[in-house]
JSON list of C-alpha atoms in Angstrom, two decimals:
[
{"chain": "A", "resi": 165, "resn": "UNK", "atom": "CA", "xyz": [-12.62, -3.17, 2.98]},
{"chain": "A", "resi": 166, "resn": "UNK", "atom": "CA", "xyz": [-14.37, -6.36, 4.62]},
{"chain": "A", "resi": 167, "resn": "UNK", "atom": "CA", "xyz": [-12.98, -6.99, 8.26]},
{"chain": "A", "resi": 168, "resn": "UNK", "atom": "CA", "xyz": [-11.62, -4.22, 8.81]},
{"chain": "A", "resi": 169, "resn": "UNK", "atom": "CA", "xyz": [-13.37, -3.76, 12.45]},
{"chain": "A", "resi": 170, "resn": "UNK", "atom": "CA", "xyz": [-13.78, -6.90, 13.07]},
{"chain": "A", "resi": 171, "resn": "UNK", "atom": "CA", "xyz": [-11.58, -6.90, 15.99]},
{"chain": "A", "resi": 172, "resn": "UNK", "atom": "CA", "xyz": [-8.99, -9.33, 14.01]},
{"chain": "A", "resi": 173, "resn": "UNK", "atom": "CA", "xyz": [-7.05, -6.74, 12.44]},
{"chain": "A", "resi": 174, "resn": "UNK", "atom": "CA", "xyz": [-5.90, -3.22, 12.46]},
{"chain": "A", "resi": 175, "resn": "UNK", "atom": "CA", "xyz": [-7.29, 0.08, 10.32]},
{"chain": "A", "resi": 176, "resn": "UNK", "atom": "CA", "xyz": [-5.50, 2.89, 9.45]},
{"chain": "A", "resi": 177, "resn": "UNK", "atom": "CA", "xyz": [-6.37, 5.31, 7.05]},
{"chain": "A", "resi": 178, "resn": "UNK", "atom": "CA", "xyz": [-3.85, 8.21, 6.16]},
{"chain": "A", "resi": 179, "resn": "UNK", "atom": "CA", "xyz": [-4.60, 11.00, 3.39]},
{"chain": "A", "resi": 180, "resn": "UNK", "atom": "CA", "xyz": [-3.34, 14.23, 1.61]},
{"chain": "A", "resi": 181, "resn": "UNK", "atom": "CA", "xyz": [-2.89, 16.58, -1.05]},
{"chain": "A", "resi": 182, "resn": "UNK", "atom": "CA", "xyz": [-0.30, 16.16, -3.98]},
{"chain": "A", "resi": 183, "resn": "UNK", "atom": "CA", "xyz": [-0.39, 19.48, -5.75]},
{"chain": "A", "resi": 184, "resn": "UNK", "atom": "CA", "xyz": [-0.18, 17.76, -9.33]},
{"chain": "A", "resi": 185, "resn": "UNK", "atom": "CA", "xyz": [-2.56, 16.71, -11.42]},
{"chain": "A", "resi": 186, "resn": "UNK", "atom": "CA", "xyz": [-3.98, 13.00, -11.03]},
{"chain": "A", "resi": 187, "resn": "UNK", "atom": "CA", "xyz": [-2.88, 11.88, -13.70]},
{"chain": "A", "resi": 188, "resn": "UNK", "atom": "CA", "xyz": [1.25, 12.61, -13.15]},
{"chain": "A", "resi": 189, "resn": "UNK", "atom": "CA", "xyz": [0.43, 11.05, -9.54]},
{"chain": "A", "resi": 190, "resn": "UNK", "atom": "CA", "xyz": [-0.99, 7.89, -10.53]},
{"chain": "A", "resi": 191, "resn": "UNK", "atom": "CA", "xyz": [1.76, 7.88, -13.12]},
{"chain": "A", "resi": 192, "resn": "UNK", "atom": "CA", "xyz": [4.33, 7.97, -10.37]},
{"chain": "A", "resi": 193, "resn": "UNK", "atom": "CA", "xyz": [2.39, 5.80, -7.19]},
{"chain": "A", "resi": 194, "resn": "UNK", "atom": "CA", "xyz": [2.56, 2.77, -9.90]},
{"chain": "A", "resi": 195, "resn": "UNK", "atom": "CA", "xyz": [5.57, 2.23, -9.95]},
{"chain": "A", "resi": 196, "resn": "UNK", "atom": "CA", "xyz": [8.64, 0.20, -8.30]},
{"chain": "A", "resi": 197, "resn": "UNK", "atom": "CA", "xyz": [10.60, 3.50, -8.72]},
{"chain": "A", "resi": 198, "resn": "UNK", "atom": "CA", "xyz": [8.16, 6.17, -7.72]},
{"chain": "A", "resi": 199, "resn": "UNK", "atom": "CA", "xyz": [6.97, 3.13, -4.16]},
{"chain": "A", "resi": 200, "resn": "UNK", "atom": "CA", "xyz": [10.48, 2.62, -3.35]},
{"chain": "A", "resi": 201, "resn": "UNK", "atom": "CA", "xyz": [10.92, 6.10, -3.18]},
{"chain": "A", "resi": 202, "resn": "UNK", "atom": "CA", "xyz": [8.23, 6.52, -0.92]},
{"chain": "A", "resi": 203, "resn": "UNK", "atom": "CA", "xyz": [9.58, 3.92, 1.86]},
{"chain": "A", "resi": 204, "resn": "UNK", "atom": "CA", "xyz": [13.12, 5.92, 1.57]},
{"chain": "A", "resi": 205, "resn": "UNK", "atom": "CA", "xyz": [16.02, 7.09, 1.96]},
{"chain": "A", "resi": 206, "resn": "UNK", "atom": "CA", "xyz": [16.17, 3.94, 4.98]},
{"chain": "A", "resi": 207, "resn": "UNK", "atom": "CA", "xyz": [13.89, 1.91, 3.64]},
{"chain": "A", "resi": 208, "resn": "UNK", "atom": "CA", "xyz": [13.46, 0.49, -0.49]},
{"chain": "A", "resi": 209, "resn": "UNK", "atom": "CA", "xyz": [11.27, -1.90, -1.83]},
{"chain": "A", "resi": 210, "resn": "UNK", "atom": "CA", "xyz": [12.54, -4.09, -4.28]},
{"chain": "A", "resi": 211, "resn": "UNK", "atom": "CA", "xyz": [9.75, -5.64, -6.64]},
{"chain": "A", "resi": 212, "resn": "UNK", "atom": "CA", "xyz": [9.59, -8.98, -8.47]},
{"chain": "A", "resi": 213, "resn": "UNK", "atom": "CA", "xyz": [11.81, -8.79, -11.89]},
{"chain": "A", "resi": 214, "resn": "UNK", "atom": "CA", "xyz": [9.43, -7.85, -14.08]},
{"chain": "A", "resi": 215, "resn": "UNK", "atom": "CA", "xyz": [7.73, -5.37, -12.02]},
{"chain": "A", "resi": 216, "resn": "UNK", "atom": "CA", "xyz": [11.00, -3.49, -12.71]},
{"chain": "A", "resi": 217, "resn": "UNK", "atom": "CA", "xyz": [10.53, -0.33, -15.13]},
{"chain": "A", "resi": 218, "resn": "UNK", "atom": "CA", "xyz": [7.28, -1.67, -15.10]},
{"chain": "A", "resi": 219, "resn": "UNK", "atom": "CA", "xyz": [4.29, -0.78, -13.32]},
{"chain": "A", "resi": 220, "resn": "UNK", "atom": "CA", "xyz": [1.48, -2.72, -11.48]},
{"chain": "A", "resi": 221, "resn": "UNK", "atom": "CA", "xyz": [-1.28, -1.55, -14.34]},
{"chain": "A", "resi": 222, "resn": "UNK", "atom": "CA", "xyz": [0.96, -4.31, -16.59]},
{"chain": "A", "resi": 223, "resn": "UNK", "atom": "CA", "xyz": [0.22, -7.44, -13.77]},
{"chain": "A", "resi": 224, "resn": "UNK", "atom": "CA", "xyz": [-3.14, -9.55, -14.21]},
{"chain": "A", "resi": 225, "resn": "UNK", "atom": "CA", "xyz": [-5.82, -8.45, -11.76]},
{"chain": "A", "resi": 226, "resn": "UNK", "atom": "CA", "xyz": [-5.39, -11.52, -8.70]},
{"chain": "A", "resi": 227, "resn": "UNK", "atom": "CA", "xyz": [-2.80, -13.61, -9.79]},
{"chain": "A", "resi": 228, "resn": "UNK", "atom": "CA", "xyz": [0.59, -13.43, -7.67]},
{"chain": "A", "resi": 229, "resn": "UNK", "atom": "CA", "xyz": [3.29, -10.98, -9.38]},
{"chain": "A", "resi": 230, "resn": "UNK", "atom": "CA", "xyz": [6.09, -12.46, -6.92]},
{"chain": "A", "resi": 231, "resn": "UNK", "atom": "CA", "xyz": [7.55, -11.20, -3.67]},
{"chain": "A", "resi": 232, "resn": "UNK", "atom": "CA", "xyz": [8.33, -7.81, -3.00]},
{"chain": "A", "resi": 233, "resn": "UNK", "atom": "CA", "xyz": [11.14, -7.34, -0.33]},
{"chain": "A", "resi": 234, "resn": "UNK", "atom": "CA", "xyz": [11.48, -4.29, 1.65]},
{"chain": "A", "resi": 235, "resn": "UNK", "atom": "CA", "xyz": [15.16, -3.55, 2.63]},
{"chain": "A", "resi": 236, "resn": "UNK", "atom": "CA", "xyz": [16.98, -1.69, 5.27]},
{"chain": "A", "resi": 237, "resn": "UNK", "atom": "CA", "xyz": [19.96, 0.50, 3.89]},
{"chain": "A", "resi": 238, "resn": "UNK", "atom": "CA", "xyz": [18.82, -0.79, 0.53]},
{"chain": "A", "resi": 239, "resn": "UNK", "atom": "CA", "xyz": [20.70, -4.67, 1.68]},
{"chain": "A", "resi": 240, "resn": "UNK", "atom": "CA", "xyz": [19.36, -5.92, 4.35]},
{"chain": "A", "resi": 241, "resn": "UNK", "atom": "CA", "xyz": [15.82, -7.82, 4.47]},
{"chain": "A", "resi": 242, "resn": "UNK", "atom": "CA", "xyz": [13.10, -6.81, 7.06]},
{"chain": "A", "resi": 243, "resn": "UNK", "atom": "CA", "xyz": [10.39, -7.32, 5.54]},
{"chain": "A", "resi": 244, "resn": "UNK", "atom": "CA", "xyz": [8.17, -9.30, 2.50]},
{"chain": "A", "resi": 245, "resn": "UNK", "atom": "CA", "xyz": [5.50, -8.74, 0.24]},
{"chain": "A", "resi": 246, "resn": "UNK", "atom": "CA", "xyz": [3.74, -11.67, -2.09]},
{"chain": "A", "resi": 247, "resn": "UNK", "atom": "CA", "xyz": [2.44, -8.93, -3.96]},
{"chain": "A", "resi": 248, "resn": "UNK", "atom": "CA", "xyz": [-1.47, -9.13, -5.50]},
{"chain": "A", "resi": 249, "resn": "UNK", "atom": "CA", "xyz": [-3.25, -6.71, -7.14]},
{"chain": "A", "resi": 250, "resn": "UNK", "atom": "CA", "xyz": [-6.81, -7.39, -6.54]},
{"chain": "A", "resi": 251, "resn": "UNK", "atom": "CA", "xyz": [-8.83, -4.00, -8.69]},
{"chain": "A", "resi": 252, "resn": "UNK", "atom": "CA", "xyz": [-7.41, -1.50, -10.73]},
{"chain": "A", "resi": 253, "resn": "UNK", "atom": "CA", "xyz": [-9.44, 1.44, -12.02]},
{"chain": "A", "resi": 254, "resn": "UNK", "atom": "CA", "xyz": [-6.13, 3.90, -13.84]},
{"chain": "A", "resi": 255, "resn": "UNK", "atom": "CA", "xyz": [-5.89, 6.46, -12.63]},
{"chain": "A", "resi": 256, "resn": "UNK", "atom": "CA", "xyz": [-8.68, 6.15, -10.03]},
{"chain": "A", "resi": 257, "resn": "UNK", "atom": "CA", "xyz": [-7.44, 3.55, -7.34]},
{"chain": "A", "resi": 258, "resn": "UNK", "atom": "CA", "xyz": [-5.95, -0.16, -6.94]},
{"chain": "A", "resi": 259, "resn": "UNK", "atom": "CA", "xyz": [-6.12, -2.57, -4.12]},
{"chain": "A", "resi": 260, "resn": "UNK", "atom": "CA", "xyz": [-4.16, -4.79, -2.78]},
{"chain": "A", "resi": 261, "resn": "UNK", "atom": "CA", "xyz": [-4.49, -7.59, -0.70]},
{"chain": "A", "resi": 262, "resn": "UNK", "atom": "CA", "xyz": [-1.23, -9.32, -0.15]},
{"chain": "A", "resi": 263, "resn": "UNK", "atom": "CA", "xyz": [0.79, -11.98, 2.97]},
{"chain": "A", "resi": 264, "resn": "UNK", "atom": "CA", "xyz": [3.40, -10.20, 4.64]},
{"chain": "A", "resi": 265, "resn": "UNK", "atom": "CA", "xyz": [6.09, -11.71, 6.71]},
{"chain": "A", "resi": 266, "resn": "UNK", "atom": "CA", "xyz": [4.67, -10.02, 9.72]},
{"chain": "A", "resi": 267, "resn": "UNK", "atom": "CA", "xyz": [0.58, -9.83, 8.93]},
{"chain": "A", "resi": 268, "resn": "UNK", "atom": "CA", "xyz": [-1.37, -12.79, 7.68]},
{"chain": "A", "resi": 269, "resn": "UNK", "atom": "CA", "xyz": [-3.66, -10.55, 5.05]},
{"chain": "A", "resi": 270, "resn": "UNK", "atom": "CA", "xyz": [-2.62, -7.15, 3.97]},
{"chain": "A", "resi": 271, "resn": "UNK", "atom": "CA", "xyz": [-5.08, -4.73, 2.24]},
{"chain": "A", "resi": 272, "resn": "UNK", "atom": "CA", "xyz": [-3.60, -1.55, 0.51]},
{"chain": "A", "resi": 273, "resn": "UNK", "atom": "CA", "xyz": [-6.48, 0.59, -1.06]},
{"chain": "A", "resi": 274, "resn": "UNK", "atom": "CA", "xyz": [-4.89, 3.62, -2.77]},
{"chain": "A", "resi": 275, "resn": "UNK", "atom": "CA", "xyz": [-6.96, 5.98, -4.41]},
{"chain": "A", "resi": 276, "resn": "UNK", "atom": "CA", "xyz": [-6.21, 9.62, -6.54]},
{"chain": "A", "resi": 277, "resn": "UNK", "atom": "CA", "xyz": [-9.06, 12.07, -6.48]},
{"chain": "A", "resi": 278, "resn": "UNK", "atom": "CA", "xyz": [-8.56, 14.56, -8.98]},
{"chain": "A", "resi": 279, "resn": "UNK", "atom": "CA", "xyz": [-9.52, 18.13, -6.91]},
{"chain": "A", "resi": 280, "resn": "UNK", "atom": "CA", "xyz": [-11.56, 21.18, -8.76]},
{"chain": "A", "resi": 281, "resn": "UNK", "atom": "CA", "xyz": [-7.98, 23.18, -8.02]},
{"chain": "A", "resi": 282, "resn": "UNK", "atom": "CA", "xyz": [-5.58, 20.91, -10.18]},
{"chain": "A", "resi": 283, "resn": "UNK", "atom": "CA", "xyz": [-4.15, 19.10, -7.41]},
{"chain": "A", "resi": 284, "resn": "UNK", "atom": "CA", "xyz": [-4.92, 15.26, -6.12]},
{"chain": "A", "resi": 285, "resn": "UNK", "atom": "CA", "xyz": [-6.35, 13.85, -2.70]},
{"chain": "A", "resi": 286, "resn": "UNK", "atom": "CA", "xyz": [-4.41, 10.84, -2.33]},
{"chain": "A", "resi": 287, "resn": "UNK", "atom": "CA", "xyz": [-5.86, 8.59, 0.45]},
{"chain": "A", "resi": 288, "resn": "UNK", "atom": "CA", "xyz": [-4.30, 4.93, 1.29]},
{"chain": "A", "resi": 289, "resn": "UNK", "atom": "CA", "xyz": [-7.08, 2.72, 3.45]},
{"chain": "A", "resi": 290, "resn": "UNK", "atom": "CA", "xyz": [-4.87, -0.24, 5.68]},
{"chain": "A", "resi": 291, "resn": "UNK", "atom": "CA", "xyz": [-6.00, -3.44, 7.01]},
{"chain": "A", "resi": 292, "resn": "UNK", "atom": "CA", "xyz": [-3.72, -5.68, 8.26]},
{"chain": "A", "resi": 293, "resn": "UNK", "atom": "CA", "xyz": [-4.28, -8.75, 10.23]},
{"chain": "A", "resi": 294, "resn": "UNK", "atom": "CA", "xyz": [-1.06, -9.74, 12.44]},
{"chain": "A", "resi": 295, "resn": "UNK", "atom": "CA", "xyz": [0.52, -12.94, 13.06]},
{"chain": "A", "resi": 296, "resn": "UNK", "atom": "CA", "xyz": [-0.50, -14.61, 16.19]},
{"chain": "A", "resi": 297, "resn": "UNK", "atom": "CA", "xyz": [2.75, -13.10, 18.43]},
{"chain": "A", "resi": 298, "resn": "UNK", "atom": "CA", "xyz": [2.69, -9.56, 16.64]},
{"chain": "A", "resi": 299, "resn": "UNK", "atom": "CA", "xyz": [0.46, -6.93, 19.24]},
{"chain": "A", "resi": 300, "resn": "UNK", "atom": "CA", "xyz": [-2.12, -5.30, 17.48]},
{"chain": "A", "resi": 301, "resn": "UNK", "atom": "CA", "xyz": [-0.81, -1.64, 18.83]},
{"chain": "A", "resi": 302, "resn": "UNK", "atom": "CA", "xyz": [2.63, -2.15, 17.26]},
{"chain": "A", "resi": 303, "resn": "UNK", "atom": "CA", "xyz": [1.19, -3.54, 13.77]},
{"chain": "A", "resi": 304, "resn": "UNK", "atom": "CA", "xyz": [-0.93, -0.67, 13.93]},
{"chain": "A", "resi": 305, "resn": "UNK", "atom": "CA", "xyz": [1.71, 2.50, 14.55]},
{"chain": "A", "resi": 306, "resn": "UNK", "atom": "CA", "xyz": [3.87, 0.70, 12.29]},
{"chain": "A", "resi": 307, "resn": "UNK", "atom": "CA", "xyz": [1.50, 0.91, 9.78]},
{"chain": "A", "resi": 308, "resn": "UNK", "atom": "CA", "xyz": [0.93, 4.41, 10.90]},
{"chain": "A", "resi": 309, "resn": "UNK", "atom": "CA", "xyz": [4.23, 5.75, 10.94]},
{"chain": "A", "resi": 310, "resn": "UNK", "atom": "CA", "xyz": [5.22, 4.21, 7.42]},
{"chain": "A", "resi": 311, "resn": "UNK", "atom": "CA", "xyz": [2.41, 5.54, 5.64]},
{"chain": "A", "resi": 312, "resn": "UNK", "atom": "CA", "xyz": [2.48, 8.96, 6.89]},
{"chain": "A", "resi": 313, "resn": "UNK", "atom": "CA", "xyz": [6.32, 8.97, 6.03]},
{"chain": "A", "resi": 314, "resn": "UNK", "atom": "CA", "xyz": [5.38, 7.70, 2.39]},
{"chain": "A", "resi": 315, "resn": "UNK", "atom": "CA", "xyz": [2.75, 10.83, 2.52]},
{"chain": "A", "resi": 316, "resn": "UNK", "atom": "CA", "xyz": [5.31, 13.12, 3.29]},
{"chain": "A", "resi": 317, "resn": "UNK", "atom": "CA", "xyz": [7.75, 11.66, 0.76]},
{"chain": "A", "resi": 318, "resn": "UNK", "atom": "CA", "xyz": [5.15, 11.66, -1.87]},
{"chain": "A", "resi": 319, "resn": "UNK", "atom": "CA", "xyz": [4.17, 15.00, -1.20]},
{"chain": "A", "resi": 320, "resn": "UNK", "atom": "CA", "xyz": [8.11, 16.19, -1.70]},
{"chain": "A", "resi": 321, "resn": "UNK", "atom": "CA", "xyz": [8.47, 14.83, -5.27]},
{"chain": "A", "resi": 322, "resn": "UNK", "atom": "CA", "xyz": [5.73, 17.43, -6.17]},
{"chain": "A", "resi": 323, "resn": "UNK", "atom": "CA", "xyz": [6.98, 20.87, -4.88]},
{"chain": "A", "resi": 324, "resn": "UNK", "atom": "CA", "xyz": [3.72, 22.70, -2.83]},
{"chain": "A", "resi": 325, "resn": "UNK", "atom": "CA", "xyz": [1.89, 20.04, -1.62]},
{"chain": "A", "resi": 326, "resn": "UNK", "atom": "CA", "xyz": [0.54, 19.83, 2.15]}
]
């Protein structure tokens, strides 16, 4: 990801093995319900109305999809994501480049690698350029904790994952 080590942003990478075939994992991670479940149980993500019951595969690349809200307890908005998908190669990867309330630039690339034993390696690479008043170490810690949590939740959706 361009600029990840340029001093302006923070970079985080998380990878885990999910005990399911890549196509099955992909079918979950590109839906609003699947993403929202990864945030749970304290947080949820409410996607723009046009994505409800759909998938990011239905979005035109490079076009704003609308604002997705991250809600505490399903009720209190704590963050937003002006969602833009810039790359998509199903079932291998997607990339988002968006603006959040807390960061000027948010880049998220999720890659799914089919492994020979029928499992899937899921790797999230994230880069964020925090807004001026938000310290980079705080953003790095929050993003790292959030994606560690998301990987644990995704693994639980497919029993036997590591």
